[in-house]
Amino acid sequence: MTPLEEHLIQLIRRAGPITLERFMAEALGHPRYGYYTTRDPLGRAGDFITAPEISQIFGELIGLWCADLWMRMGAPDPVNLVELGPGRGTLMADALRVIETAAPDFAGALRLHLVETSPVLRRLQAERLEATWHADVGDLPGGPMILIANEFFDALPVRQLVRTADGWCERLVGVGEPGGRLVLTLGPPAPEAAGLVGPDHLDAAIGTCIEVSPQREAVMTALARRLVADGGALLVIDYGPAAGGPGDSVQAVRGHRFTDILEAPGEVDLTAHVDFAALTRTAVTAGADVCGPVSQGRFLGALGIEARARQLLASADARQAADIRSGVARLTAPEAMGELFKVLAATAPGGPPPAGFGDTAA
Ligand SMILES: C[S@@+](CC[C@H](N)C(=O)[O-])C[C@H]1O[C@@H](n2cnc3c(N)ncnc32)[C@H](O)[C@@H]1O
């Protein structure tokens, strides 16, 4: 049993079952035993790999996207360049390298801000990046901003509401007896749960599970309001369906394999699909414009991933060439990350259209 499981069992025995949302938040962010608090989970030796760790081209294209947007915004100086959940800092290091060469004026104008809760990852980021760190988006300074969030929203917890014969009930984590281990259970029917489900699903079949994420919505609302007030854009890249539907998408990954979500809390990664329709609604309600979502494959194609790969291949040896080709395929192929991952931009209303979306403004 992990120390966090022992802690949660004591807590539940004292105060009753906790919501799945609370369980996810504790498992990922508990100040002593949380998954992100205690480790660097990225890379081949870790639990999962992300796009910037697969190919340098990913961060480079995002850097060029930022520079292009900054110019279209009228080249504000200073401007805050912000990354949410920067992991090892790889995306931003790759982005800054191309920005310094391709857009030195932008490099001179930008002030780098990183929103990160993990002390372990903050240390790794500090080895590569000069920045100001924040624990919460509410602490970001004023002024125009360009924000990047790659696989950040999927790490924010979700609530699950389940339709039963007696009404909508919330998914909880309790302690099973005999055995005394964590188990999934349901709370009593609750009018508050029904209120979260939304009119489209109120009459769903018995057993239907709806996920909602008040935390993601709070982050999107806060950032969209800032974009409306100060200008700029937020680029969200994450995995999930373009149009959210019912279903339980919470998953646990350890050592690049799926595992049970209650197994070893604090030692496995927990995520849930990002509902891009919900993010869009939230941003628009806060007054922002939205572009996308489009698939990651289409977005990176529009930004010129093939041309950049050809440039790198021109001076690559055989092994490097194989890595470049497999990296591009993994990022863009429909059966890899190309379709499951989506890209969405929230922008100040009437602001310049960001690159990569074609004609997809909402
Ligand atoms: C899946 S990793 C993605 C890392 C990086 N963006 C990448 O693509 O490699 C999630 C990141 O978000 C951070 N994170 C998770 N929850 C957070 C929260 N509530 N506030 C700020 N950062 C958080 C993690 O520490 C980590 O840096």
CSV table of C-alpha atoms and ligand atoms in Angstrom, one decimal:
chain,number,residue,atom,x,y,z
A,1,MET,CA,0.0,0.0,0.0
A,2,THR,CA,1.4,3.5,-0.9
A,3,PRO,CA,1.7,6.1,1.9
A,4,LEU,CA,-0.9,8.2,0.0
A,5,GLU,CA,-3.4,5.2,0.0
A,6,GLU,CA,-2.9,4.9,3.8
A,7,HIS,CA,-3.5,8.6,4.3
A,8,LEU,CA,-6.6,8.5,2.1
A,9,ILE,CA,-8.0,5.5,3.9
A,10,GLN,CA,-7.6,7.2,7.3
A,11,LEU,CA,-9.2,10.3,5.9
A,12,ILE,CA,-12.2,8.4,4.4
A,13,ARG,CA,-12.7,6.4,7.6
A,14,ARG,CA,-12.8,9.6,9.6
A,15,ALA,CA,-14.9,11.8,7.3
A,16,GLY,CA,-16.6,9.5,4.7
A,17,PRO,CA,-16.0,8.8,1.0
A,18,ILE,CA,-14.4,11.5,-1.1
A,19,THR,CA,-15.3,12.6,-4.6
A,20,LEU,CA,-13.3,11.2,-7.6
A,21,GLU,CA,-12.3,14.8,-8.2
A,22,ARG,CA,-10.7,15.1,-4.7
A,23,PHE,CA,-9.1,11.7,-5.2
A,24,MET,CA,-7.4,12.8,-8.4
A,25,ALA,CA,-6.3,16.1,-6.9
A,26,GLU,CA,-4.7,14.3,-3.9
A,27,ALA,CA,-3.2,11.6,-6.0
A,28,LEU,CA,-1.5,14.1,-8.4
A,29,GLY,CA,-0.8,17.1,-6.1
A,30,HIS,CA,-0.8,16.0,-2.4
A,31,PRO,CA,2.0,18.2,-0.9
A,32,ARG,CA,4.0,15.3,0.4
A,33,TYR,CA,2.9,12.1,-1.5
A,34,GLY,CA,1.4,13.4,-4.7
A,35,TYR,CA,2.5,12.0,-8.1
A,36,TYR,CA,3.8,15.3,-9.5
A,37,THR,CA,5.1,16.4,-6.1
A,38,THR,CA,7.6,13.5,-5.8
A,39,ARG,CA,8.9,12.8,-9.3
A,40,ASP,CA,9.7,13.6,-12.9
A,41,PRO,CA,7.3,11.1,-14.7
A,42,LEU,CA,8.3,11.9,-18.3
A,43,GLY,CA,10.4,10.0,-20.8
A,44,ARG,CA,11.2,6.5,-21.7
A,45,ALA,CA,12.4,5.6,-18.2
A,46,GLY,CA,9.3,7.3,-16.7
A,47,ASP,CA,5.6,6.6,-17.0
A,48,PHE,CA,4.6,8.5,-20.2
A,49,ILE,CA,6.0,10.6,-23.0
A,50,THR,CA,4.7,13.9,-24.4
A,51,ALA,CA,5.0,15.6,-27.8
A,52,PRO,CA,7.9,17.9,-27.0
A,53,GLU,CA,9.9,14.9,-25.6
A,54,ILE,CA,9.2,13.0,-28.9
A,55,SER,CA,10.6,15.6,-31.3
A,56,GLN,CA,12.3,19.0,-31.0
A,57,ILE,CA,10.1,20.1,-34.0
A,58,PHE,CA,7.1,20.3,-31.8
A,59,GLY,CA,8.5,23.0,-29.5
A,60,GLU,CA,10.1,24.8,-32.5
A,61,LEU,CA,6.8,25.1,-34.4
A,62,ILE,CA,5.0,26.3,-31.2
A,63,GLY,CA,7.8,28.9,-30.8
A,64,LEU,CA,7.3,30.1,-34.4
A,65,TRP,CA,3.5,30.2,-33.8
A,66,CYS,CA,4.1,32.5,-30.8
A,67,ALA,CA,6.4,34.8,-32.7
A,68,ASP,CA,3.9,35.0,-35.6
A,69,LEU,CA,1.1,35.8,-33.2
A,70,TRP,CA,3.2,38.4,-31.4
A,71,MET,CA,3.8,40.2,-34.7
A,72,ARG,CA,0.1,40.1,-35.6
A,73,MET,CA,-0.7,41.5,-32.2
A,74,GLY,CA,1.4,44.6,-33.1
A,75,ALA,CA,4.6,43.5,-31.3
A,76,PRO,CA,3.8,44.5,-27.8
A,77,ASP,CA,6.9,45.1,-25.6
A,78,PRO,CA,6.9,43.8,-23.0
A,79,VAL,CA,4.7,40.7,-23.5
A,80,ASN,CA,4.3,37.7,-21.1
A,81,LEU,CA,5.1,34.4,-22.6
A,82,VAL,CA,3.4,31.8,-20.3
A,83,GLU,CA,3.6,28.0,-20.2
A,84,LEU,CA,1.1,26.1,-18.0
A,85,GLY,CA,2.6,22.8,-16.7
A,86,PRO,CA,5.9,22.9,-18.6
A,87,GLY,CA,7.1,19.4,-17.5
A,88,ARG,CA,10.9,19.3,-18.1
A,89,GLY,CA,10.9,22.6,-19.9
A,90,THR,CA,11.7,20.9,-23.2
A,91,LEU,CA,8.9,22.6,-25.3
A,92,MET,CA,9.9,26.1,-24.1
A,93,ALA,CA,13.6,25.5,-24.5
A,94,ASP,CA,13.0,24.4,-28.2
A,95,ALA,CA,10.6,27.3,-28.7
A,96,LEU,CA,13.1,29.9,-27.3
A,97,ARG,CA,15.9,28.6,-29.5
A,98,VAL,CA,14.0,29.3,-32.7
A,99,ILE,CA,12.5,32.5,-31.4
A,100,GLU,CA,16.0,33.9,-30.7
A,101,THR,CA,17.1,33.1,-34.2
A,102,ALA,CA,13.9,33.8,-36.2
A,103,ALA,CA,12.4,36.6,-34.1
A,104,PRO,CA,15.1,38.4,-32.0
A,105,ASP,CA,12.8,41.4,-31.3
A,106,PHE,CA,10.2,39.0,-29.8
A,107,ALA,CA,13.0,37.3,-27.8
A,108,GLY,CA,13.9,40.8,-26.4
A,109,ALA,CA,10.3,41.7,-25.6
A,110,LEU,CA,9.1,38.5,-23.9
A,111,ARG,CA,9.0,37.8,-20.2
A,112,LEU,CA,8.8,34.1,-19.4
A,113,HIS,CA,6.3,32.9,-16.8
A,114,LEU,CA,5.8,29.3,-15.9
A,115,VAL,CA,2.8,27.9,-14.0
A,116,GLU,CA,4.0,24.8,-12.2
A,117,THR,CA,3.1,23.1,-8.9
A,118,SER,CA,5.7,20.3,-8.9
A,119,PRO,CA,8.9,21.2,-7.0
A,120,VAL,CA,10.8,18.4,-8.8
A,121,LEU,CA,9.8,19.7,-12.3
A,122,ARG,CA,10.4,23.3,-11.3
A,123,ARG,CA,14.0,22.4,-10.5
A,124,LEU,CA,14.4,20.7,-13.9
A,125,GLN,CA,12.8,23.7,-15.7
A,126,ALA,CA,15.2,26.1,-13.8
A,127,GLU,CA,18.2,24.2,-15.2
A,128,ARG,CA,17.1,25.2,-18.7
A,129,LEU,CA,15.0,28.3,-18.5
A,130,GLU,CA,15.1,31.8,-16.9
A,131,ALA,CA,11.6,32.5,-15.8
A,132,THR,CA,9.3,33.5,-13.0
A,133,TRP,CA,7.4,30.6,-11.5
A,134,HIS,CA,3.8,30.7,-10.3
A,135,ALA,CA,1.6,28.1,-8.6
A,136,ASP,CA,-1.6,29.3,-10.0
A,137,VAL,CA,-2.8,31.2,-13.1
A,138,GLY,CA,-4.4,33.8,-10.8
A,139,ASP,CA,-0.9,34.9,-9.8
A,140,LEU,CA,0.2,35.8,-13.4
A,141,PRO,CA,1.0,39.5,-13.9
A,142,GLY,CA,-1.1,41.9,-16.0
A,143,GLY,CA,-0.4,42.8,-19.7
A,144,PRO,CA,-0.7,41.1,-23.0
A,145,MET,CA,0.0,37.3,-22.9
A,146,ILE,CA,0.7,34.4,-25.1
A,147,LEU,CA,0.0,31.2,-23.3
A,148,ILE,CA,0.8,27.6,-24.1
A,149,ALA,CA,-0.7,24.5,-22.4
A,150,ASN,CA,0.4,21.2,-23.7
A,151,GLU,CA,-1.1,18.2,-21.7
A,152,PHE,CA,-1.9,20.5,-18.8
A,153,PHE,CA,-5.7,20.4,-18.8
A,154,ASP,CA,-5.8,16.6,-18.8
A,155,ALA,CA,-4.0,16.6,-15.5
A,156,LEU,CA,-6.7,18.7,-13.8
A,157,PRO,CA,-9.3,16.5,-12.0
A,158,VAL,CA,-12.8,15.7,-13.1
A,159,ARG,CA,-16.1,14.9,-11.3
A,160,GLN,CA,-18.1,12.0,-12.6
A,161,LEU,CA,-21.9,11.9,-12.4
A,162,VAL,CA,-23.7,8.6,-13.0
A,163,ARG,CA,-27.4,8.2,-13.8
A,164,THR,CA,-29.1,5.6,-11.6
A,165,ALA,CA,-32.7,4.5,-11.3
A,166,ASP,CA,-33.0,6.9,-8.3
A,167,GLY,CA,-31.4,9.9,-10.1
A,168,TRP,CA,-28.0,11.4,-10.8
A,169,CYS,CA,-25.3,10.4,-8.3
A,170,GLU,CA,-21.6,11.4,-7.9
A,171,ARG,CA,-18.8,8.9,-8.2
A,172,LEU,CA,-17.0,8.6,-4.9
A,173,VAL,CA,-13.9,6.8,-3.6
A,174,GLY,CA,-14.6,4.9,-0.3
A,175,VAL,CA,-13.0,2.1,1.7
A,176,GLY,CA,-14.3,-1.5,0.9
A,177,GLU,CA,-14.9,-4.0,3.7
A,178,PRO,CA,-13.6,-6.6,4.2
A,179,GLY,CA,-10.2,-5.8,2.9
A,180,GLY,CA,-9.9,-2.1,3.8
A,181,ARG,CA,-8.8,-1.0,0.4
A,182,LEU,CA,-10.0,1.9,-1.8
A,183,VAL,CA,-13.0,1.2,-3.9
A,184,LEU,CA,-15.2,3.2,-6.3
A,185,THR,CA,-18.7,3.8,-5.0
A,186,LEU,CA,-21.6,6.2,-5.7
A,187,GLY,CA,-23.0,8.9,-3.4
A,188,PRO,CA,-26.8,9.3,-2.9
A,189,PRO,CA,-28.9,10.9,-5.6
A,190,ALA,CA,-28.2,14.6,-5.5
A,191,PRO,CA,-30.0,17.6,-7.2
A,192,GLU,CA,-26.6,19.3,-7.3
A,193,ALA,CA,-25.2,16.4,-9.4
A,194,ALA,CA,-28.2,16.7,-11.8
A,195,GLY,CA,-27.5,20.4,-12.1
A,196,LEU,CA,-23.9,19.7,-13.4
A,197,VAL,CA,-25.0,17.2,-16.0
A,198,GLY,CA,-26.4,19.8,-18.5
A,199,PRO,CA,-29.8,19.7,-20.4
A,200,ASP,CA,-28.5,17.4,-23.2
A,201,HIS,CA,-27.9,14.4,-20.9
A,202,LEU,CA,-30.6,14.8,-18.2
A,203,ASP,CA,-32.6,11.9,-19.6
A,204,ALA,CA,-29.7,9.7,-20.4
A,205,ALA,CA,-30.0,5.9,-20.0
A,206,ILE,CA,-29.4,4.3,-16.6
A,207,GLY,CA,-25.6,3.8,-16.1
A,208,THR,CA,-24.6,6.8,-18.2
A,209,CYS,CA,-21.5,8.5,-16.8
A,210,ILE,CA,-20.9,12.3,-17.5
A,211,GLU,CA,-17.6,14.0,-16.7
A,212,VAL,CA,-17.4,17.6,-15.8
A,213,SER,CA,-14.3,19.6,-14.6
A,214,PRO,CA,-15.0,22.7,-12.5
A,215,GLN,CA,-11.3,23.1,-12.1
A,216,ARG,CA,-10.6,23.2,-15.8
A,217,GLU,CA,-13.5,25.6,-16.3
A,218,ALA,CA,-12.2,27.9,-13.5
A,219,VAL,CA,-8.7,28.0,-15.2
A,220,MET,CA,-10.2,28.7,-18.6
A,221,THR,CA,-12.5,31.4,-17.3
A,222,ALA,CA,-9.7,33.2,-15.5
A,223,LEU,CA,-7.4,33.1,-18.5
A,224,ALA,CA,-10.1,34.1,-21.0
A,225,ARG,CA,-11.1,37.1,-18.9
A,226,ARG,CA,-7.4,38.1,-18.8
A,227,LEU,CA,-7.2,37.8,-22.6
A,228,VAL,CA,-10.3,39.9,-23.0
A,229,ALA,CA,-8.9,42.6,-20.7
A,230,ASP,CA,-5.2,42.6,-21.8
A,231,GLY,CA,-5.0,40.9,-25.2
A,232,GLY,CA,-3.3,37.8,-26.5
A,233,ALA,CA,-4.1,34.1,-26.9
A,234,LEU,CA,-4.0,30.8,-25.1
A,235,LEU,CA,-3.0,27.6,-27.1
A,236,VAL,CA,-4.4,24.4,-25.7
A,237,ILE,CA,-3.0,21.1,-27.0
A,238,ASP,CA,-4.4,18.0,-25.3
A,239,TYR,CA,-6.1,14.7,-25.9
A,240,GLY,CA,-9.9,14.2,-26.0
A,241,PRO,CA,-12.9,14.3,-28.4
A,242,ALA,CA,-13.8,17.5,-30.2
A,243,ALA,CA,-17.4,17.1,-29.1
A,244,GLY,CA,-17.7,15.8,-25.6
A,245,GLY,CA,-20.1,12.9,-24.9
A,246,PRO,CA,-20.9,10.6,-22.1
A,247,GLY,CA,-18.3,8.1,-20.8
A,248,ASP,CA,-15.7,7.4,-18.2
A,249,SER,CA,-12.3,8.5,-19.5
A,250,VAL,CA,-10.3,8.6,-16.3
A,251,GLN,CA,-7.2,6.5,-16.8
A,252,ALA,CA,-4.1,5.6,-14.9
A,253,VAL,CA,-0.7,5.0,-16.5
A,254,ARG,CA,2.5,3.6,-15.0
A,255,GLY,CA,5.6,2.6,-16.9
A,256,HIS,CA,3.8,3.3,-20.3
A,257,ARG,CA,1.0,0.8,-19.5
A,258,PHE,CA,-2.6,1.4,-18.4
A,259,THR,CA,-3.4,0.3,-14.8
A,260,ASP,CA,-6.2,0.5,-12.3
A,261,ILE,CA,-7.0,4.1,-11.3
A,262,LEU,CA,-7.1,3.1,-7.6
A,263,GLU,CA,-3.9,1.1,-7.7
A,264,ALA,CA,-0.9,2.8,-6.0
A,265,PRO,CA,-2.3,6.4,-5.7
A,266,GLY,CA,0.6,8.9,-5.8
A,267,GLU,CA,2.7,6.5,-7.9
A,268,VAL,CA,0.7,6.3,-11.1
A,269,ASP,CA,-0.3,9.1,-13.5
A,270,LEU,CA,-4.0,9.9,-13.6
A,271,THR,CA,-5.7,11.9,-16.4
A,272,ALA,CA,-9.0,12.3,-18.1
A,273,HIS,CA,-9.9,13.3,-21.7
A,274,VAL,CA,-10.2,17.0,-22.2
A,275,ASP,CA,-13.8,18.0,-23.3
A,276,PHE,CA,-13.0,20.6,-25.9
A,277,ALA,CA,-16.6,21.5,-26.4
A,278,ALA,CA,-16.8,22.4,-22.6
A,279,LEU,CA,-13.6,24.4,-22.9
A,280,THR,CA,-14.9,26.3,-25.9
A,281,ARG,CA,-18.2,27.1,-24.1
A,282,THR,CA,-16.3,28.3,-21.1
A,283,ALA,CA,-14.0,30.6,-23.1
A,284,VAL,CA,-16.8,32.0,-25.2
A,285,THR,CA,-19.0,32.6,-22.1
A,286,ALA,CA,-16.0,34.6,-20.6
A,287,GLY,CA,-16.0,36.8,-23.7
A,288,ALA,CA,-13.1,35.3,-25.7
A,289,ASP,CA,-13.0,34.1,-29.3
A,290,VAL,CA,-12.1,30.5,-30.0
A,291,CYS,CA,-10.4,28.8,-33.0
A,292,GLY,CA,-10.6,25.1,-33.4
A,293,PRO,CA,-10.4,22.5,-32.1
A,294,VAL,CA,-8.5,21.0,-35.0
A,295,SER,CA,-6.5,17.8,-34.9
A,296,GLN,CA,-2.8,18.0,-33.9
A,297,GLY,CA,-1.9,16.4,-37.2
A,298,ARG,CA,-3.7,19.1,-39.1
A,299,PHE,CA,-2.3,21.9,-36.9
A,300,LEU,CA,1.3,20.8,-37.2
A,301,GLY,CA,0.9,20.2,-40.9
A,302,ALA,CA,-0.4,23.8,-41.3
A,303,LEU,CA,2.6,25.1,-39.3
A,304,GLY,CA,5.0,23.4,-41.7
A,305,ILE,CA,6.2,20.2,-39.9
A,306,GLU,CA,7.1,18.5,-43.1
A,307,ALA,CA,9.3,21.4,-44.3
A,308,ARG,CA,11.1,21.6,-40.9
A,309,ALA,CA,11.7,17.8,-41.0
A,310,ARG,CA,13.2,18.1,-44.5
A,311,GLN,CA,15.5,20.9,-43.2
A,312,LEU,CA,16.7,18.7,-40.3
A,313,LEU,CA,17.0,15.6,-42.5
A,314,ALA,CA,19.4,17.5,-44.8
A,315,SER,CA,22.2,17.4,-42.2
A,316,ALA,CA,21.1,14.2,-40.3
A,317,ASP,CA,23.0,10.9,-40.1
A,318,ALA,CA,21.1,7.7,-40.6
A,319,ARG,CA,20.1,7.3,-36.9
A,320,GLN,CA,19.1,10.9,-36.6
A,321,ALA,CA,17.1,10.6,-39.8
A,322,ALA,CA,15.2,7.6,-38.5
A,323,ASP,CA,14.4,9.5,-35.2
A,324,ILE,CA,13.2,12.6,-37.1
A,325,ARG,CA,10.9,10.5,-39.4
A,326,SER,CA,9.5,8.4,-36.5
A,327,GLY,CA,9.0,11.5,-34.4
A,328,VAL,CA,7.0,13.3,-37.2
A,329,ALA,CA,4.9,10.2,-37.8
A,330,ARG,CA,4.1,9.8,-34.1
A,331,LEU,CA,3.0,13.4,-33.7
A,332,THR,CA,0.9,13.5,-36.9
A,333,ALA,CA,-0.3,10.0,-37.9
A,334,PRO,CA,-4.0,9.5,-37.3
A,335,GLU,CA,-3.3,6.2,-35.6
A,336,ALA,CA,-0.7,7.8,-33.3
A,337,MET,CA,-1.2,11.3,-31.7
A,338,GLY,CA,-2.4,13.0,-34.9
A,339,GLU,CA,-6.2,12.6,-34.4
A,340,LEU,CA,-6.7,12.0,-30.7
A,341,PHE,CA,-4.8,15.1,-29.8
A,342,LYS,CA,-6.6,18.4,-30.5
A,343,VAL,CA,-5.5,22.0,-30.6
A,344,LEU,CA,-7.7,25.0,-29.6
A,345,ALA,CA,-6.9,28.7,-29.3
A,346,ALA,CA,-8.8,31.2,-27.2
A,347,THR,CA,-8.0,34.8,-28.1
A,348,ALA,CA,-9.0,38.3,-27.2
A,349,PRO,CA,-12.2,39.2,-29.1
A,350,GLY,CA,-11.5,40.6,-32.5
A,351,GLY,CA,-7.8,39.9,-32.0
A,352,PRO,CA,-5.5,38.7,-34.8
A,353,PRO,CA,-6.3,35.1,-36.0
A,354,PRO,CA,-3.7,32.7,-34.8
A,355,ALA,CA,-1.9,30.5,-37.4
A,356,GLY,CA,-2.7,26.8,-37.9
A,357,PHE,CA,-6.5,26.8,-37.7
A,358,GLY,CA,-7.6,27.8,-41.2
A,359,ASP,CA,-11.1,29.1,-41.0
A,360,THR,CA,-12.3,27.6,-37.7
A,361,ALA,CA,-13.2,30.6,-35.5
A,362,ALA,CA,-16.2,30.1,-33.1
B,1,LIG,C1,1.5,15.7,-18.4
B,1,LIG,S1,2.7,16.8,-17.8
B,1,LIG,C2,3.0,17.8,-19.3
B,1,LIG,C3,4.3,18.4,-19.3
B,1,LIG,C4,4.7,19.2,-20.5
B,1,LIG,N1,3.7,20.2,-20.9
B,1,LIG,C5,5.0,18.4,-21.7
B,1,LIG,O1,4.3,18.4,-22.7
B,1,LIG,O2,6.0,17.6,-21.7
B,1,LIG,C6,1.7,17.9,-16.8
B,1,LIG,C7,2.4,19.1,-16.3
B,1,LIG,O3,1.4,20.0,-15.6
B,1,LIG,C8,1.9,20.2,-14.2
B,1,LIG,N2,0.7,20.3,-13.4
B,1,LIG,C9,-0.1,19.3,-13.1
B,1,LIG,N3,-1.1,19.8,-12.3
B,1,LIG,C10,-0.9,21.2,-12.2
B,1,LIG,C11,-1.6,22.2,-11.5
B,1,LIG,N4,-2.7,22.0,-10.9
B,1,LIG,N5,-1.0,23.5,-11.6
B,1,LIG,C12,0.1,23.7,-12.3
B,1,LIG,N6,0.8,22.7,-12.9
B,1,LIG,C13,0.3,21.5,-12.9
B,1,LIG,C14,2.8,19.0,-13.9
B,1,LIG,O4,3.7,19.2,-12.9
B,1,LIG,C15,3.5,18.9,-15.3
B,1,LIG,O5,4.5,19.8,-15.5
